[in-house]
Each structure stands twice: as structure tokens, then as C-alpha cells.
mmCIF file of C-alpha atoms in Angstrom:
data_model
loop_
_atom_site.group_PDB
_atom_site.id
_atom_site.type_symbol
_atom_site.label_atom_id
_atom_site.label_comp_id
_atom_site.label_asym_id
_atom_site.label_seq_id
_atom_site.Cartn_x
_atom_site.Cartn_y
_atom_site.Cartn_z
ATOM 1 C CA UNK A 42 0.012 -0.003 0.004
ATOM 2 C CA UNK A 43 2.924 2.328 -0.520
ATOM 3 C CA UNK A 44 1.491 5.714 -1.442
ATOM 4 C CA UNK A 45 4.434 7.544 -3.004
ATOM 5 C CA UNK A 46 2.554 8.442 -6.177
ATOM 6 C CA UNK A 47 1.622 11.715 -7.783
ATOM 7 C CA UNK A 48 -1.322 13.367 -9.500
ATOM 8 C CA UNK A 49 -3.233 16.584 -9.200
ATOM 9 C CA UNK A 50 -5.559 16.678 -6.237
ATOM 10 C CA UNK A 51 -7.385 19.163 -4.026
ATOM 11 C CA UNK A 52 -5.862 18.509 -0.616
ATOM 12 C CA UNK A 53 -8.981 19.725 1.105
ATOM 13 C CA UNK A 54 -11.175 17.123 -0.600
ATOM 14 C CA UNK A 55 -12.443 13.833 0.767
ATOM 15 C CA UNK A 56 -9.903 11.056 0.202
ATOM 16 C CA UNK A 57 -11.377 8.387 2.465
ATOM 17 C CA UNK A 58 -11.589 6.007 -0.485
ATOM 18 C CA UNK A 59 -7.777 5.971 -0.645
ATOM 19 C CA UNK A 60 -7.724 3.845 2.495
ATOM 20 C CA UNK A 61 -9.952 1.019 1.233
ATOM 21 C CA UNK A 62 -8.964 -2.395 -0.106
ATOM 22 C CA UNK A 63 -11.099 -1.739 -3.214
ATOM 23 C CA UNK A 64 -9.117 1.402 -4.102
ATOM 24 C CA UNK A 65 -5.744 -0.321 -3.819
ATOM 25 C CA UNK A 66 -6.878 -3.548 -5.512
ATOM 26 C CA UNK A 67 -7.987 -1.409 -8.466
ATOM 27 C CA UNK A 68 -4.668 0.450 -8.560
ATOM 28 C CA UNK A 69 -2.593 -2.708 -8.528
ATOM 29 C CA UNK A 70 -4.869 -4.487 -10.982
ATOM 30 C CA UNK A 71 -4.399 -1.612 -13.438
ATOM 31 C CA UNK A 72 -0.628 -2.164 -13.824
ATOM 32 C CA UNK A 73 2.744 -1.605 -12.193
ATOM 33 C CA UNK A 74 2.689 1.338 -9.774
ATOM 34 C CA UNK A 75 6.294 1.617 -8.574
ATOM 35 C CA UNK A 76 9.852 1.384 -9.907
ATOM 36 C CA UNK A 77 10.626 -2.131 -8.650
ATOM 37 C CA UNK A 78 13.574 -0.696 -6.700
ATOM 38 C CA UNK A 79 13.794 -0.563 -2.886
ATOM 39 C CA UNK A 80 13.082 2.802 -1.272
ATOM 40 C CA UNK A 81 16.408 4.719 -1.085
ATOM 41 C CA UNK A 82 16.039 5.691 2.559
ATOM 42 C CA UNK A 83 15.402 2.070 3.521
ATOM 43 C CA UNK A 84 18.645 1.201 1.770
ATOM 44 C CA UNK A 85 20.450 3.999 3.538
ATOM 45 C CA UNK A 86 19.266 3.230 7.043
ATOM 46 C CA UNK A 87 18.923 -0.571 6.905
ATOM 47 C CA UNK A 88 21.913 -1.359 4.742
ATOM 48 C CA UNK A 89 24.292 -1.466 7.716
ATOM 49 C CA UNK A 90 22.018 -3.357 10.087
ATOM 50 C CA UNK A 91 22.611 -6.981 11.023
ATOM 51 C CA UNK A 92 19.830 -9.014 9.349
ATOM 52 C CA UNK A 93 17.155 -10.416 11.610
ATOM 53 C CA UNK A 94 13.369 -10.264 11.477
ATOM 54 C CA UNK A 95 11.661 -7.330 9.738
ATOM 55 C CA UNK A 96 8.108 -6.125 9.265
ATOM 56 C CA UNK A 97 7.640 -4.281 5.937
ATOM 57 C CA UNK A 98 4.439 -2.227 6.399
ATOM 58 C CA UNK A 99 2.615 -1.361 3.179
ATOM 59 C CA UNK A 100 4.758 -3.781 1.180
ATOM 60 C CA UNK A 101 3.067 -3.025 -2.152
ATOM 61 C CA UNK A 102 4.651 -4.841 -5.094
ATOM 62 C CA UNK A 103 7.380 -6.210 -2.842
ATOM 63 C CA UNK A 104 10.559 -4.314 -3.818
ATOM 64 C CA UNK A 105 11.533 -3.493 -0.205
ATOM 65 C CA UNK A 106 10.710 -6.992 1.032
ATOM 66 C CA UNK A 107 12.663 -8.613 -1.780
ATOM 67 C CA UNK A 108 15.684 -6.379 -1.151
ATOM 68 C CA UNK A 109 15.610 -7.110 2.548
ATOM 69 C CA UNK A 110 15.314 -10.876 1.952
ATOM 70 C CA UNK A 111 18.243 -10.727 -0.490
ATOM 71 C CA UNK A 112 20.324 -9.350 2.380
ATOM 72 C CA UNK A 113 19.377 -12.189 4.709
ATOM 73 C CA UNK A 114 16.394 -10.758 6.587
ATOM 74 C CA UNK A 115 13.355 -12.896 7.514
ATOM 75 C CA UNK A 116 10.615 -10.666 6.189
ATOM 76 C CA UNK A 117 6.926 -10.261 6.910
ATOM 77 C CA UNK A 118 5.437 -8.157 4.104
ATOM 78 C CA UNK A 119 2.015 -6.736 5.043
ATOM 79 C CA UNK A 120 -0.342 -4.891 2.708
ATOM 80 C CA UNK A 121 -4.017 -3.995 2.549
ATOM 81 C CA UNK A 122 -4.410 -5.221 -1.050
ATOM 82 C CA UNK A 123 -4.494 -8.956 -1.828
ATOM 83 C CA UNK A 124 -3.753 -8.024 -5.470
ATOM 84 C CA UNK A 125 -0.544 -6.297 -4.361
ATOM 85 C CA UNK A 126 0.405 -9.290 -2.224
ATOM 86 C CA UNK A 127 -0.114 -11.691 -5.115
ATOM 87 C CA UNK A 128 2.010 -9.549 -7.403
ATOM 88 C CA UNK A 129 4.707 -9.232 -4.746
ATOM 89 C CA UNK A 130 4.785 -12.987 -4.179
ATOM 90 C CA UNK A 131 5.209 -13.449 -7.923
ATOM 91 C CA UNK A 132 8.120 -11.002 -8.001
ATOM 92 C CA UNK A 133 9.736 -12.780 -5.038
ATOM 93 C CA UNK A 134 9.338 -16.182 -6.731
ATOM 94 C CA UNK A 135 11.050 -14.795 -9.854
ATOM 95 C CA UNK A 136 13.919 -13.547 -7.643
ATOM 96 C CA UNK A 137 14.599 -17.150 -6.540
ATOM 97 C CA UNK A 138 13.589 -19.641 -3.925
ATOM 98 C CA UNK A 139 16.274 -18.476 -1.489
ATOM 99 C CA UNK A 140 14.607 -15.034 -1.440
ATOM 100 C CA UNK A 141 10.967 -16.084 -1.682
ATOM 101 C CA UNK A 142 11.517 -18.555 1.141
ATOM 102 C CA UNK A 143 12.521 -15.781 3.504
ATOM 103 C CA UNK A 144 9.280 -13.783 2.965
ATOM 104 C CA UNK A 145 5.855 -14.276 4.549
ATOM 105 C CA UNK A 146 3.006 -12.241 3.020
ATOM 106 C CA UNK A 147 -0.028 -11.180 4.968
ATOM 107 C CA UNK A 148 -3.087 -9.027 4.334
ATOM 108 C CA UNK A 149 -3.666 -6.280 6.912
ATOM 109 C CA UNK A 150 -5.853 -3.217 7.245
ATOM 110 C CA UNK A 151 -3.525 -0.645 8.878
ATOM 111 C CA UNK A 152 -6.404 1.439 10.239
ATOM 112 C CA UNK A 153 -6.774 -1.140 13.001
ATOM 113 C CA UNK A 154 -4.219 -3.982 12.481
ATOM 114 C CA UNK A 155 -1.892 -4.669 15.360
ATOM 115 C CA UNK A 156 1.145 -6.852 14.747
ATOM 116 C CA UNK A 157 1.293 -7.843 18.448
ATOM 117 C CA UNK A 158 2.311 -10.186 19.920
ATOM 118 C CA UNK A 159 4.911 -10.500 17.198
ATOM 119 C CA UNK A 160 7.998 -8.299 17.505
ATOM 120 C CA UNK A 161 10.705 -7.581 14.989
ATOM 121 C CA UNK A 162 14.307 -6.391 14.820
ATOM 122 C CA UNK A 163 13.307 -3.839 12.217
ATOM 123 C CA UNK A 164 9.914 -2.320 11.497
ATOM 124 C CA UNK A 165 9.837 -0.313 8.254
ATOM 125 C CA UNK A 166 6.911 1.803 7.087
ATOM 126 C CA UNK A 167 7.709 3.599 3.797
ATOM 127 C CA UNK A 168 5.184 6.192 2.605
ATOM 128 C CA UNK A 169 2.244 4.991 4.609
ATOM 129 C CA UNK A 170 -0.230 7.901 4.638
ATOM 130 C CA UNK A 171 -3.363 7.648 6.802
ATOM 131 C CA UNK A 172 -5.613 10.347 8.244
ATOM 132 C CA UNK A 173 -4.877 11.488 11.767
ATOM 133 C CA UNK A 174 -5.383 10.262 14.424
ATOM 134 C CA UNK A 175 -5.266 6.909 12.622
ATOM 135 C CA UNK A 176 -1.707 7.550 11.571
ATOM 136 C CA UNK A 177 -0.578 8.277 15.150
ATOM 137 C CA UNK A 178 -2.331 5.090 16.313
ATOM 138 C CA UNK A 179 -0.521 3.093 13.624
ATOM 139 C CA UNK A 180 2.864 4.508 14.675
ATOM 140 C CA UNK A 181 2.216 3.513 18.300
ATOM 141 C CA UNK A 182 1.318 -0.051 17.262
ATOM 142 C CA UNK A 183 4.383 -0.325 15.051
ATOM 143 C CA UNK A 184 6.652 1.081 17.743
ATOM 144 C CA UNK A 185 5.374 -1.581 20.163
ATOM 145 C CA UNK A 186 6.328 -4.248 17.643
ATOM 146 C CA UNK A 187 10.057 -3.379 17.785
ATOM 147 C CA UNK A 188 12.303 -5.771 19.689
ATOM 148 C CA UNK A 189 14.710 -4.427 22.355
ATOM 149 C CA UNK A 190 17.699 -3.105 20.447
ATOM 150 C CA UNK A 191 15.631 -3.056 17.235
ATOM 151 C CA UNK A 192 14.951 -0.208 14.858
ATOM 152 C CA UNK A 193 11.802 1.621 13.853
ATOM 153 C CA UNK A 194 12.115 3.340 10.442
ATOM 154 C CA UNK A 195 9.265 5.482 9.159
ATOM 155 C CA UNK A 196 9.495 7.519 5.938
ATOM 156 C CA UNK A 197 6.762 9.693 4.487
ATOM 157 C CA UNK A 198 6.140 12.708 2.276
ATOM 158 C CA UNK A 199 7.025 15.897 4.137
ATOM 159 C CA UNK A 200 4.369 18.635 4.529
ATOM 160 C CA UNK A 201 6.672 20.919 2.504
ATOM 161 C CA UNK A 202 5.552 18.979 -0.573
ATOM 162 C CA UNK A 203 2.138 20.607 -0.278
ATOM 163 C CA UNK A 204 3.752 23.858 -1.462
ATOM 164 C CA UNK A 205 5.290 22.276 -4.598
ATOM 165 C CA UNK A 206 3.807 21.350 -7.950
ATOM 166 C CA UNK A 207 4.004 17.653 -7.076
ATOM 167 C CA UNK A 208 0.223 17.458 -6.522
ATOM 168 C CA UNK A 209 0.212 14.625 -3.955
ATOM 169 C CA UNK A 210 -3.185 12.899 -4.071
ATOM 170 C CA UNK A 211 -3.603 12.741 -0.307
ATOM 171 C CA UNK A 212 -5.318 14.989 2.195
ATOM 172 C CA UNK A 213 -3.111 17.527 3.944
ATOM 173 C CA UNK A 214 -3.607 15.937 7.398
ATOM 174 C CA UNK A 215 -1.815 12.746 6.169
ATOM 175 C CA UNK A 216 1.503 14.572 5.859
ATOM 176 C CA UNK A 217 3.687 14.622 8.965
ATOM 177 C CA UNK A 218 7.190 15.720 9.863
ATOM 178 C CA UNK A 219 9.759 13.473 11.508
ATOM 179 C CA UNK A 220 9.341 15.334 14.774
ATOM 180 C CA UNK A 221 5.553 14.825 14.663
ATOM 181 C CA UNK A 222 6.147 11.097 14.142
ATOM 182 C CA UNK A 223 8.602 11.005 17.041
ATOM 183 C CA UNK A 224 6.096 12.678 19.346
ATOM 184 C CA UNK A 225 4.203 9.386 19.714
ATOM 185 C CA UNK A 226 7.267 7.641 21.174
ATOM 186 C CA UNK A 227 8.115 7.383 24.864
ATOM 187 C CA UNK A 228 11.673 8.808 24.916
ATOM 188 C CA UNK A 229 12.517 6.622 27.949
ATOM 189 C CA UNK A 230 11.964 3.514 25.872
ATOM 190 C CA UNK A 231 14.319 4.457 23.055
ATOM 191 C CA UNK A 232 18.083 4.923 23.196
ATOM 192 C CA UNK A 233 18.198 6.791 19.871
ATOM 193 C CA UNK A 234 15.542 8.937 18.180
ATOM 194 C CA UNK A 235 16.585 10.644 14.981
ATOM 195 C CA UNK A 236 14.432 12.787 12.675
ATOM 196 C CA UNK A 237 15.317 14.295 9.322
ATOM 197 C CA UNK A 238 13.855 15.988 6.257
ATOM 198 C CA UNK A 239 16.239 15.159 3.383
ATOM 199 C CA UNK A 240 15.581 16.651 -0.004
ATOM 200 C CA UNK A 241 15.729 14.915 -3.388
ATOM 201 C CA UNK A 242 14.858 15.790 -6.940
ATOM 202 C CA UNK A 243 11.923 14.172 -8.744
ATOM 203 C CA UNK A 244 9.780 14.968 -11.786
ATOM 204 C CA UNK A 245 6.442 16.672 -11.099
ATOM 205 C CA UNK A 246 3.303 15.702 -13.034
ATOM 206 C CA UNK A 247 4.415 18.000 -15.874
ATOM 207 C CA UNK A 248 7.873 16.434 -16.099
ATOM 208 C CA UNK A 249 9.761 19.299 -14.472
ATOM 209 C CA UNK A 250 12.382 18.270 -11.943
ATOM 210 C CA UNK A 251 11.746 19.817 -8.546
ATOM 211 C CA UNK A 252 13.056 19.346 -5.007
ATOM 212 C CA UNK A 253 10.838 17.402 -2.679
ATOM 213 C CA UNK A 254 11.368 16.358 0.893
ATOM 214 C CA UNK A 255 10.883 13.150 2.810
ATOM 215 C CA UNK A 256 9.997 13.062 6.518
ATOM 216 C CA UNK A 257 12.119 10.515 8.365
ATOM 217 C CA UNK A 258 11.976 8.948 11.831
ATOM 218 C CA UNK A 259 14.613 6.433 12.865
ATOM 219 C CA UNK A 260 14.478 5.148 16.420
ATOM 220 C CA UNK A 261 16.396 2.398 18.209
ATOM 221 C CA UNK A 262 14.579 0.754 21.125
ATOM 222 C CA UNK A 263 16.521 0.428 24.390
ATOM 223 C CA UNK A 264 17.984 -3.023 24.909
#
């Protein structure tokens, strides 16, 4: 259910349908949505971690899960859309049995799904955009699923993108900063909490290259 896509949209409009299984099944049934490459900030922050167990939240067509499995992680890839999960499983199978065998796929509605009692060495949520307070509730549930010594990595579109020509098709209240993400964490339970807003260039809907920003939260749970 990765939602790093673009298209003109009135950010004050009703986008509740964006959070339904039917919406995402239709998107994935229509064709390939993403590049097939892992998200760059996942590569940056997880590339140096010792492989263990990982929860990939909003696994979409499976690029992040497949990359993680190729590096030795035992992956649970969760997505709202069964169509996305089927496509991701197919991509994993084409990558080889050693990779596909490290990935478990599961359907989950992130408005209320709780991964407990399972816990993971890494919980990654890349471009998961939900309305508040549903988003804050999701962050709390994901934080609780991180093992002692494990890492929570959340990346989303920064609110600064609302002032660009990117035309994100999500309501304004689904955009959060890294600091706003971190506010749901109990600082006493985490030995490291890092937030960032790195910029990158990307084409807008008219093909012009512009600078956009990602909101990042990386936190390491106390051992």
C-alpha cells in the first residue's frame, strides 16, 4: 500500500476511499505502480544493520521486502491489497527460492491492524499515509512491535511537498514531519531517536524536476 505516487488533487477534498482495499486492488490491477527498486532511505538506514526479522508495512509490489530478503532478513510483508500481495509474491518467486523462502506475506488493514504479539528487529513503514489520528495510532502499534535493540524506520512525504507542484493525491492531514512522528514515542523506551527531512529531486506531473522532501523517523529501542 505504498502511497508515493503523484497526481493533481485538491488537498482539502475527501480522500477516504484511498484507504480502502477496493481502491488499492484497483490500482494494482491496473498495472505496475512503482519502480521495482527498494526505497532509497530504507537502503540508507537498513543497509548497515545486522539481518534479523523485519516487518515491511505497506509492502506493495514487494521491492523493499525482496531487497531485505536478499540481504538475509526474515521478512513479513504486510499490505491492505491482496492483489498487491499476489504480485509481490510473484516477483519474489522470480527472484529465486532463497529469497521467496525468507518472505511471509499477509493481508492487513492498517487502520486497526496490530502486529502484536509479534515483535521484529526492524519495523519499516515507507510512505504510509493515513488520516490522523489513525496515523498516530498506527505509529504507536508499530513502535510496540520493535524488539529491544531493534529499529523503527518510518519515511513519508514531508508537509513541505504541499507547497510544490507535485500534486500529492492525499489529504493535507496525512502529511507529517519526523518530529511529529517522534512525538508518539516514549523517549525513555528508546536509546536513539533521529528525525530528518532530506531533499531529493523528482519529476512533477508535468515532467519538471523539482526538489521534494521526505519526513524520516529512525528510532532504536533500548535493549
